[in-house]
């Protein structure tokens, strides 16, 4: 019987799409069933062999791009047993098959070798040095001028780490620790040595419930000063009005970047994709404020009566990384796609980044979202991953500890548990190197003031949650 995505969309409810890891989704769902029906006999159920040849050995006779692979599926190859499927498959289904092929390819890629102590990554020999541990998931960090660090624990704790010791900070606002929410990012003002401001992002709720009786909340940002291990002089920088709070527990954002007197931050679509395209909705956007919370007069939509005045860009699904490249003067963003289509973007005033109208991903259950990966008036990512790595925070390396990484982008990831390094030429990503994986979900990566690299790594299976320093060893 021909497979239909509408039938499968109803029947595939085996587990929560949002809680499943990227690795566990590969080879599952509607697109896998479609592949087995249409392609498995010729290419093998795991794409590794058959009369049609392997689809995962990176040997392509008719082009290796997504477009070339889709064209072969669509139109076939005359004179071979590869028939055209354009009459049997929709464009959305063809796109979903391309993503499945990319997922399977990723599973066969070699990874750097490592032992319990030493990571071999090309010419580098690396080691993770534990600095601080906690009893639950760590989310964000910032380095202070005295080389001490503030680290957030998503359950609601803020830690001050210095010279091997950690101290709990009091006065942290009550957070809504629901789903992906809780205490999120922390950032010190660039002029912290003089003004003492620390910025915190977190999810809050007033107890409001939606029409289904589920509690909802939103992302909030405050700033405060640290005195005697307590947060004082707290000020609200950004909050969402009660009647606009719709988040049920996911896609809160929220990374913080302060540069030239402005605060940039990202908020996800809160699980409502269509809101990312609506200028009267805070969700699915990058926002820009003065560092004291005022709306800048040159924001792109300040004269639009219907728009949220703080919006800087829109069409952003779930920003999880944000960093400012001082030398190139570029604001880089890392964004979660669904199943496939994690992105690296250059964030520019007033632009539309496409979600959910265009995407390089599919739904978590293997059904297609759209066949469109591009559209007029919508920005293309500078780099994307299919399958998803669940990209998290990013930073640009400047320092002398890892000289071969100078000016490159460090990328952390959750589901793939990877640290990657991206080569950059102006605004183009020209290379992507895996440094290590399988040490836990890397929530944050930051370059220290002296070129050190710090990582927050969470391993929930082993109940290990820690701050680490990445060391180069001889």
Short mmCIF file of C-alpha atoms in Angstrom, two decimals:
data_model
loop_
_atom_site.label_atom_id
_atom_site.label_comp_id
_atom_site.label_asym_id
_atom_site.label_seq_id
_atom_site.Cartn_x
_atom_site.Cartn_y
_atom_site.Cartn_z
CA UNK A 1 0.00 0.00 0.00
CA UNK A 2 1.47 3.42 -0.88
CA UNK A 3 2.81 5.32 2.09
CA UNK A 4 1.11 8.61 3.00
CA UNK A 5 2.62 11.14 5.35
CA UNK A 6 -0.75 12.18 6.75
CA UNK A 7 -1.39 8.62 7.91
CA UNK A 8 2.05 8.32 9.47
CA UNK A 9 1.84 11.71 11.15
CA UNK A 10 -1.11 10.42 13.15
CA UNK A 11 0.36 7.00 13.91
CA UNK A 12 3.90 7.91 14.97
CA UNK A 13 3.50 9.00 18.59
CA UNK A 14 5.91 6.59 20.21
CA UNK A 15 7.90 9.22 22.08
CA UNK A 16 8.21 12.94 22.59
CA UNK A 17 9.82 14.55 19.56
CA UNK A 18 11.36 17.30 21.62
CA UNK A 19 13.01 15.02 24.16
CA UNK A 20 14.42 12.47 21.71
CA UNK A 21 18.08 12.89 20.80
CA UNK A 22 19.18 13.50 17.24
CA UNK A 23 21.02 10.19 17.14
CA UNK A 24 17.97 8.18 18.19
CA UNK A 25 15.84 9.74 15.44
CA UNK A 26 18.17 8.76 12.58
CA UNK A 27 16.70 5.90 10.57
CA UNK A 28 13.25 6.27 12.14
CA UNK A 29 9.86 7.68 11.31
CA UNK A 30 7.94 8.31 8.14
CA UNK A 31 10.93 9.09 5.95
CA UNK A 32 12.63 5.79 6.88
CA UNK A 33 9.48 3.87 5.96
CA UNK A 34 9.35 5.76 2.69
CA UNK A 35 12.98 4.92 1.98
CA UNK A 36 12.46 1.23 2.71
CA UNK A 37 9.50 1.08 0.33
CA UNK A 38 11.01 3.03 -2.54
CA UNK A 39 14.79 2.67 -2.23
CA UNK A 40 15.78 -0.15 0.14
CA UNK A 41 15.69 -2.96 -2.42
CA UNK A 42 18.35 -1.30 -4.58
CA UNK A 43 20.51 0.49 -2.01
CA UNK A 44 20.09 -1.69 1.08
CA UNK A 45 18.10 -0.93 4.20
CA UNK A 46 21.10 0.91 5.69
CA UNK A 47 22.14 2.49 2.36
CA UNK A 48 25.43 0.59 2.37
CA UNK A 49 25.09 -1.80 -0.59
CA UNK A 50 22.84 -3.27 -3.26
CA UNK A 51 22.51 -3.14 -7.02
CA UNK A 52 22.15 0.63 -6.84
CA UNK A 53 25.36 1.05 -4.85
CA UNK A 54 26.11 2.67 -1.52
CA UNK A 55 24.65 6.04 -0.58
CA UNK A 56 27.00 6.58 2.37
CA UNK A 57 30.49 6.07 0.93
CA UNK A 58 30.68 9.65 -0.39
CA UNK A 59 31.13 8.46 -3.97
CA UNK A 60 28.69 10.20 -6.29
CA UNK A 61 28.43 9.73 -10.06
CA UNK A 62 25.86 12.45 -10.67
CA UNK A 63 26.77 15.17 -8.15
CA UNK A 64 27.02 15.28 -4.35
CA UNK A 65 24.99 18.40 -3.56
CA UNK A 66 21.50 18.23 -2.08
CA UNK A 67 20.14 19.57 -5.37
CA UNK A 68 21.96 16.93 -7.42
CA UNK A 69 20.74 14.08 -5.21
CA UNK A 70 17.18 15.40 -5.29
CA UNK A 71 17.38 15.65 -9.10
CA UNK A 72 18.40 11.99 -9.39
CA UNK A 73 15.51 10.92 -7.16
CA UNK A 74 13.12 13.14 -9.07
CA UNK A 75 14.18 12.41 -12.65
CA UNK A 76 16.11 9.15 -12.42
CA UNK A 77 19.19 8.31 -14.50
CA UNK A 78 18.46 7.30 -18.11
CA UNK A 79 20.04 4.02 -19.16
CA UNK A 80 20.24 2.71 -15.59
CA UNK A 81 17.89 1.00 -13.17
CA UNK A 82 17.43 4.30 -11.30
CA UNK A 83 13.89 5.24 -12.28
CA UNK A 84 12.27 8.66 -11.93
CA UNK A 85 10.10 9.12 -8.83
CA UNK A 86 8.62 12.49 -9.70
CA UNK A 87 5.21 10.96 -10.33
CA UNK A 88 5.28 8.95 -7.10
CA UNK A 89 6.80 11.40 -4.60
CA UNK A 90 6.04 14.99 -3.68
CA UNK A 91 8.80 17.59 -3.54
CA UNK A 92 8.51 17.53 0.26
CA UNK A 93 9.05 13.75 0.30
CA UNK A 94 12.07 14.05 -2.01
CA UNK A 95 13.56 16.65 0.32
CA UNK A 96 12.96 14.37 3.31
CA UNK A 97 14.81 11.53 1.56
CA UNK A 98 17.81 13.77 0.92
CA UNK A 99 17.93 14.60 4.63
CA UNK A 100 17.75 10.90 5.54
CA UNK A 101 20.71 10.19 3.24
CA UNK A 102 22.69 12.96 4.92
CA UNK A 103 21.85 11.53 8.34
CA UNK A 104 23.13 8.09 7.35
CA UNK A 105 26.29 9.59 5.86
CA UNK A 106 27.05 11.37 9.11
CA UNK A 107 26.83 8.11 11.04
CA UNK A 108 29.66 6.62 8.94
CA UNK A 109 32.11 9.55 9.29
CA UNK A 110 35.35 8.86 11.21
CA UNK A 111 35.83 10.64 14.53
CA UNK A 112 39.03 11.72 16.32
CA UNK A 113 40.60 9.04 18.46
CA UNK A 114 40.72 9.51 22.19
CA UNK A 115 41.39 7.72 25.43
CA UNK A 116 39.96 8.55 28.81
CA UNK A 117 42.55 11.31 29.23
CA UNK A 118 43.94 12.33 25.83
CA UNK A 119 42.09 13.58 22.76
CA UNK A 120 43.95 13.29 19.44
CA UNK A 121 42.63 15.83 16.94
CA UNK A 122 44.92 16.21 13.94
CA UNK A 123 48.22 17.67 15.15
CA UNK A 124 46.72 18.51 18.53
CA UNK A 125 46.78 16.44 21.70
CA UNK A 126 44.17 17.78 24.09
CA UNK A 127 42.96 17.14 27.59
CA UNK A 128 39.86 18.20 29.51
CA UNK A 129 40.72 19.52 32.97
CA UNK A 130 37.75 19.56 35.37
CA UNK A 131 37.39 22.83 37.29
CA UNK A 132 33.96 22.73 38.93
CA UNK A 133 31.06 20.30 39.25
CA UNK A 134 27.41 20.65 40.19
CA UNK A 135 24.47 18.38 40.94
CA UNK A 136 22.45 19.28 37.84
CA UNK A 137 22.69 20.80 34.38
CA UNK A 138 24.95 23.82 33.80
CA UNK A 139 23.88 26.31 31.11
CA UNK A 140 25.90 29.54 30.77
CA UNK A 141 29.11 31.20 31.91
CA UNK A 142 31.04 34.45 31.76
CA UNK A 143 34.64 35.30 32.62
CA UNK A 144 35.24 38.28 34.91
CA UNK A 145 38.28 40.60 34.76
CA UNK A 146 39.96 38.84 37.72
CA UNK A 147 39.79 35.52 35.78
CA UNK A 148 37.03 34.22 38.05
CA UNK A 149 33.83 32.96 36.43
CA UNK A 150 30.08 33.07 36.92
CA UNK A 151 28.27 29.86 35.95
CA UNK A 152 24.52 29.28 35.77
CA UNK A 153 22.81 26.07 36.82
CA UNK A 154 19.52 25.70 34.98
CA UNK A 155 17.63 24.71 38.12
CA UNK A 156 18.15 28.26 39.40
CA UNK A 157 21.58 28.50 41.05
CA UNK A 158 24.33 30.96 40.15
CA UNK A 159 27.91 29.99 41.03
CA UNK A 160 31.04 32.10 41.39
CA UNK A 161 34.12 30.00 40.58
CA UNK A 162 37.57 31.28 41.54
CA UNK A 163 40.91 29.54 42.11
CA UNK A 164 39.40 26.08 42.49
CA UNK A 165 36.54 27.11 44.76
CA UNK A 166 32.87 27.76 44.01
CA UNK A 167 30.52 29.99 45.95
CA UNK A 168 26.73 30.07 45.63
CA UNK A 169 25.34 33.54 44.87
CA UNK A 170 22.23 34.66 46.71
CA UNK A 171 19.49 36.94 45.43
CA UNK A 172 18.97 35.07 42.15
CA UNK A 173 15.40 35.65 40.89
CA UNK A 174 12.99 32.76 41.07
CA UNK A 175 13.07 30.90 37.74
CA UNK A 176 10.52 28.68 36.03
CA UNK A 177 12.48 25.44 35.74
CA UNK A 178 10.17 23.80 33.22
CA UNK A 179 11.24 21.74 30.19
CA UNK A 180 14.09 23.64 28.53
CA UNK A 181 13.55 26.62 30.80
CA UNK A 182 15.25 27.80 33.95
CA UNK A 183 18.29 29.95 34.66
CA UNK A 184 19.92 30.39 31.25
CA UNK A 185 22.75 32.70 30.20
CA UNK A 186 24.91 35.09 32.20
CA UNK A 187 27.07 37.87 30.78
CA UNK A 188 29.31 40.50 32.31
CA UNK A 189 29.15 44.00 30.87
CA UNK A 190 32.25 44.80 28.74
CA UNK A 191 32.96 47.64 31.20
CA UNK A 192 32.30 45.44 34.22
CA UNK A 193 35.49 46.57 35.95
CA UNK A 194 33.98 50.07 36.20
CA UNK A 195 30.20 49.59 36.30
CA UNK A 196 29.83 46.10 37.82
CA UNK A 197 26.79 45.09 35.77
CA UNK A 198 25.95 41.40 35.31
CA UNK A 199 23.12 40.29 32.99
CA UNK A 200 21.00 37.18 33.57
CA UNK A 201 18.49 35.50 31.26
CA UNK A 202 15.90 33.07 32.62
CA UNK A 203 12.39 31.78 32.13
CA UNK A 204 9.63 33.05 34.38
CA UNK A 205 5.95 32.34 34.87
CA UNK A 206 3.17 34.21 36.60
CA UNK A 207 1.16 31.00 36.95
CA UNK A 208 -0.98 31.78 33.93
CA UNK A 209 -2.45 28.76 32.11
CA UNK A 210 -3.39 28.38 28.46
CA UNK A 211 -6.67 27.06 27.04
CA UNK A 212 -5.48 23.48 27.58
CA UNK A 213 -4.80 24.13 31.25
CA UNK A 214 -1.01 24.09 30.87
CA UNK A 215 1.12 26.61 32.70
CA UNK A 216 2.96 29.04 30.41
CA UNK A 217 5.80 31.51 30.78
CA UNK A 218 8.39 33.52 28.87
CA UNK A 219 12.01 34.66 28.75
CA UNK A 220 13.10 37.50 31.03
CA UNK A 221 16.39 39.43 31.33
CA UNK A 222 17.65 41.41 34.31
CA UNK A 223 20.87 43.07 35.30
CA UNK A 224 22.36 43.33 38.77
CA UNK A 225 25.59 43.90 40.66
CA UNK A 226 27.55 41.35 42.66
CA UNK A 227 28.36 42.36 46.23
CA UNK A 228 29.29 40.04 49.09
CA UNK A 229 28.20 37.00 47.04
CA UNK A 230 24.75 38.45 46.47
CA UNK A 231 22.94 40.04 43.51
CA UNK A 232 21.92 43.59 44.37
CA UNK A 233 20.53 46.65 42.56
CA UNK A 234 18.48 44.40 40.25
CA UNK A 235 16.82 45.99 37.21
CA UNK A 236 14.50 44.43 34.64
CA UNK A 237 15.90 44.83 31.13
CA UNK A 238 13.37 42.77 29.16
CA UNK A 239 10.16 40.96 30.02
CA UNK A 240 7.09 39.70 28.20
CA UNK A 241 3.63 41.02 29.17
CA UNK A 242 1.41 38.48 30.90
CA UNK A 243 -1.10 38.28 28.04
CA UNK A 244 1.70 37.43 25.58
CA UNK A 245 3.27 34.61 27.59
CA UNK A 246 2.66 31.39 25.64
CA UNK A 247 5.77 29.25 26.16
CA UNK A 248 4.92 25.77 27.46
CA UNK A 249 8.51 24.80 28.22
CA UNK A 250 10.73 24.94 25.15
CA UNK A 251 12.63 27.21 22.76
CA UNK A 252 13.32 30.02 25.23
CA UNK A 253 16.63 31.08 23.62
CA UNK A 254 18.51 32.80 25.29
CA UNK A 255 22.11 33.90 24.74
CA UNK A 256 23.31 37.37 25.68
CA UNK A 257 25.85 39.52 23.85
CA UNK A 258 26.83 43.04 24.90
CA UNK A 259 28.71 45.23 22.43
CA UNK A 260 29.08 49.00 21.92
CA UNK A 261 26.41 49.85 24.48
CA UNK A 262 23.83 47.43 23.09
CA UNK A 263 22.41 44.12 24.34
CA UNK A 264 21.59 41.47 21.73
CA UNK A 265 19.66 38.35 22.72
CA UNK A 266 17.74 35.57 20.99
CA UNK A 267 14.34 34.10 21.86
CA UNK A 268 13.08 30.90 20.23
CA UNK A 269 9.67 30.35 18.67
CA UNK A 270 8.29 28.84 21.93
CA UNK A 271 7.03 25.84 19.97
CA UNK A 272 4.82 27.96 17.70
CA UNK A 273 6.75 28.13 14.37
CA UNK A 274 4.37 30.56 12.70
CA UNK A 275 5.15 33.23 15.32
CA UNK A 276 8.72 33.54 14.05
CA UNK A 277 7.36 35.39 10.98
CA UNK A 278 5.07 37.71 12.98
CA UNK A 279 6.51 41.10 13.88
CA UNK A 280 3.90 41.60 16.62
CA UNK A 281 5.26 38.58 18.52
CA UNK A 282 8.48 38.44 20.57
CA UNK A 283 9.21 34.80 19.77
CA UNK A 284 11.49 33.49 17.02
CA UNK A 285 13.59 36.67 16.95
CA UNK A 286 16.93 38.29 17.72
CA UNK A 287 16.32 41.43 19.81
CA UNK A 288 18.44 44.54 20.38
CA UNK A 289 18.22 46.99 23.28
CA UNK A 290 20.45 49.58 24.87
CA UNK A 291 22.32 47.98 27.75
CA UNK A 292 19.93 49.72 30.19
CA UNK A 293 16.83 48.26 28.49
CA UNK A 294 15.80 51.23 26.35
CA UNK A 295 14.75 50.60 22.76
CA UNK A 296 17.24 52.11 20.28
CA UNK A 297 15.71 54.66 17.94
CA UNK A 298 17.42 53.04 14.93
CA UNK A 299 16.00 49.55 15.44
CA UNK A 300 14.47 48.35 12.15
CA UNK A 301 10.81 48.21 13.18
CA UNK A 302 10.45 51.10 15.64
CA UNK A 303 8.15 52.96 13.23
CA UNK A 304 5.95 49.92 12.57
CA UNK A 305 2.93 50.37 14.82
CA UNK A 306 2.21 46.64 14.93
CA UNK A 307 5.77 45.46 15.55
CA UNK A 308 7.66 44.69 18.76
CA UNK A 309 10.16 47.57 18.90
CA UNK A 310 13.10 45.51 20.19
CA UNK A 311 13.15 43.14 17.17
CA UNK A 312 16.44 43.18 15.26
CA UNK A 313 15.83 40.10 13.05
CA UNK A 314 13.04 37.53 12.66
CA UNK A 315 12.46 34.02 11.30
CA UNK A 316 14.87 32.51 13.89
CA UNK A 317 13.68 29.11 15.13
CA UNK A 318 15.63 28.68 18.37
CA UNK A 319 18.85 30.69 18.82
CA UNK A 320 21.25 28.75 21.04
CA UNK A 321 24.54 30.49 20.25
CA UNK A 322 25.44 34.16 19.85
CA UNK A 323 28.84 35.86 19.68
CA UNK A 324 30.31 39.09 18.38
CA UNK A 325 33.40 38.84 16.18
CA UNK A 326 35.28 41.98 17.20
CA UNK A 327 37.83 41.99 14.40
CA UNK A 328 35.39 41.17 11.58
CA UNK A 329 32.61 43.23 13.21
CA UNK A 330 30.09 40.42 12.67
CA UNK A 331 27.34 39.16 14.98
CA UNK A 332 27.23 35.37 14.52
CA UNK A 333 24.27 33.23 15.59
CA UNK A 334 23.84 29.46 16.01
CA UNK A 335 20.31 28.14 15.72
CA UNK A 336 18.60 24.82 16.24
CA UNK A 337 16.79 23.40 13.25
CA UNK A 338 14.25 20.62 13.71
CA UNK A 339 15.53 17.24 12.45
CA UNK A 340 18.31 18.59 10.26
CA UNK A 341 19.00 22.19 9.43
CA UNK A 342 20.98 23.50 12.41
CA UNK A 343 22.37 26.83 11.22
CA UNK A 344 25.18 29.35 11.55
CA UNK A 345 23.95 32.81 10.54
CA UNK A 346 25.36 36.30 10.19
CA UNK A 347 22.83 38.50 11.98
CA UNK A 348 22.04 41.76 10.18
CA UNK A 349 19.54 44.50 10.89
CA UNK A 350 15.94 43.83 9.85
CA UNK A 351 16.56 40.62 7.96
CA UNK A 352 14.31 37.54 7.77
CA UNK A 353 16.04 34.20 8.40
CA UNK A 354 13.20 32.15 7.00
CA UNK A 355 11.83 29.83 9.66
CA UNK A 356 9.45 28.05 9.11
CA UNK A 357 8.94 29.03 5.46
CA UNK A 358 12.35 27.67 4.49
CA UNK A 359 14.47 25.10 6.30
CA UNK A 360 17.07 22.42 5.67
CA UNK A 361 15.29 20.15 8.15
CA UNK A 362 12.23 17.94 8.51
CA UNK A 363 9.87 17.23 11.41
CA UNK A 364 11.16 15.07 14.25
CA UNK A 365 8.88 12.19 13.20
CA UNK A 366 10.34 12.14 9.67
CA UNK A 367 7.53 13.97 7.94
CA UNK A 368 8.46 16.94 5.74
CA UNK A 369 7.97 20.57 6.73
CA UNK A 370 8.49 22.12 3.32
CA UNK A 371 10.42 21.43 0.12
CA UNK A 372 11.77 24.99 0.19
CA UNK A 373 15.31 25.68 1.37
CA UNK A 374 15.38 29.18 -0.13
CA UNK A 375 12.93 31.97 -0.92
CA UNK A 376 13.13 35.61 -2.02
CA UNK A 377 13.73 38.02 0.85
CA UNK A 378 14.94 35.31 3.21
CA UNK A 379 18.55 34.83 4.31
CA UNK A 380 20.57 31.68 3.71
CA UNK A 381 22.65 30.23 6.54
CA UNK A 382 26.41 30.56 6.21
CA UNK A 383 26.67 26.93 7.28
CA UNK A 384 24.22 24.20 8.26
CA UNK A 385 24.27 20.66 9.59
CA UNK A 386 22.08 17.82 8.36
CA UNK A 387 21.71 15.73 10.43
CA UNK A 388 21.40 18.12 13.34
CA UNK A 389 24.19 18.27 15.86
CA UNK A 390 21.96 20.31 18.22
CA UNK A 391 24.34 23.25 17.97
CA UNK A 392 24.76 25.23 21.16
CA UNK A 393 26.94 28.22 21.96
CA UNK A 394 29.74 29.53 19.74
CA UNK A 395 32.77 31.78 20.16
CA UNK A 396 35.55 33.18 17.99
CA UNK A 397 39.02 32.09 19.03
CA UNK A 398 41.54 34.85 19.69
CA UNK A 399 44.60 33.89 21.72
CA UNK A 400 47.95 32.14 21.80
CA UNK A 401 47.11 28.83 23.47
CA UNK A 402 45.67 27.22 20.30
CA UNK A 403 47.44 29.15 17.56
CA UNK A 404 46.06 27.01 14.71
CA UNK A 405 42.54 28.07 15.72
CA UNK A 406 43.23 31.81 15.48
CA UNK A 407 40.18 33.65 14.09
CA UNK A 408 38.17 30.43 13.76
CA UNK A 409 34.80 29.66 15.31
CA UNK A 410 34.45 27.19 18.18
CA UNK A 411 31.11 25.35 18.08
CA UNK A 412 29.59 23.30 20.89
CA UNK A 413 26.77 20.79 20.45
CA UNK A 414 24.30 18.90 22.59
CA UNK A 415 22.93 15.78 20.88
CA UNK A 416 26.12 15.05 18.91
CA UNK A 417 28.23 15.91 21.99
CA UNK A 418 30.79 17.57 19.76
CA UNK A 419 33.30 20.38 19.80
CA UNK A 420 33.90 21.61 16.26
CA UNK A 421 36.11 24.32 14.73
CA UNK A 422 34.90 26.25 11.68
CA UNK A 423 37.23 28.05 9.27
CA UNK A 424 36.07 31.57 8.34
CA UNK A 425 36.90 33.71 5.33
CA UNK A 426 35.16 37.09 5.70
CA UNK A 427 31.49 36.04 6.13
CA UNK A 428 31.93 32.57 4.63
CA UNK A 429 32.40 29.29 6.46
CA UNK A 430 35.07 27.41 4.50
CA UNK A 431 35.84 24.41 6.71
CA UNK A 432 34.31 22.29 9.48
CA UNK A 433 36.54 20.11 11.69
CA UNK A 434 35.43 17.78 14.46
CA UNK A 435 37.76 18.09 17.48
CA UNK A 436 36.15 15.57 19.84
CA UNK A 437 32.84 14.01 20.84
CA UNK A 438 31.24 11.55 23.26
CA UNK A 439 32.27 13.36 26.45
CA UNK A 440 28.78 14.67 27.17
CA UNK A 441 26.44 17.38 25.93
CA UNK A 442 28.45 20.58 25.49
CA UNK A 443 26.15 23.43 26.43
CA UNK A 444 28.62 26.32 26.29
CA UNK A 445 32.08 27.14 24.93
CA UNK A 446 33.94 30.37 25.68
CA UNK A 447 37.39 31.73 25.05
CA UNK A 448 38.99 33.17 28.16
CA UNK A 449 40.81 36.47 28.41
CA UNK A 450 44.19 34.75 27.98
CA UNK A 451 43.18 32.40 25.17
CA UNK A 452 42.02 29.51 27.35
CA UNK A 453 38.98 27.52 26.19
CA UNK A 454 36.28 26.77 28.75
CA UNK A 455 33.45 24.26 28.29
CA UNK A 456 30.26 23.39 30.15
CA UNK A 457 29.66 19.65 29.68
CA UNK A 458 26.60 17.80 30.99
CA UNK A 459 26.33 14.01 31.04
CA UNK A 460 22.93 13.16 32.47
CA UNK A 461 23.41 9.39 32.15
CA UNK A 462 26.45 9.55 34.41
CA UNK A 463 25.00 12.44 36.48
CA UNK A 464 28.10 14.46 35.69
CA UNK A 465 27.80 18.23 35.23
CA UNK A 466 30.93 20.30 35.03
CA UNK A 467 33.00 23.29 34.01
CA UNK A 468 36.16 22.25 32.14
CA UNK A 469 39.26 23.87 30.74
CA UNK A 470 40.58 22.46 27.45
CA UNK A 471 44.34 22.01 27.61
CA UNK A 472 46.93 21.46 24.89
CA UNK A 473 49.47 18.83 25.95
CA UNK A 474 52.76 17.71 24.42
#
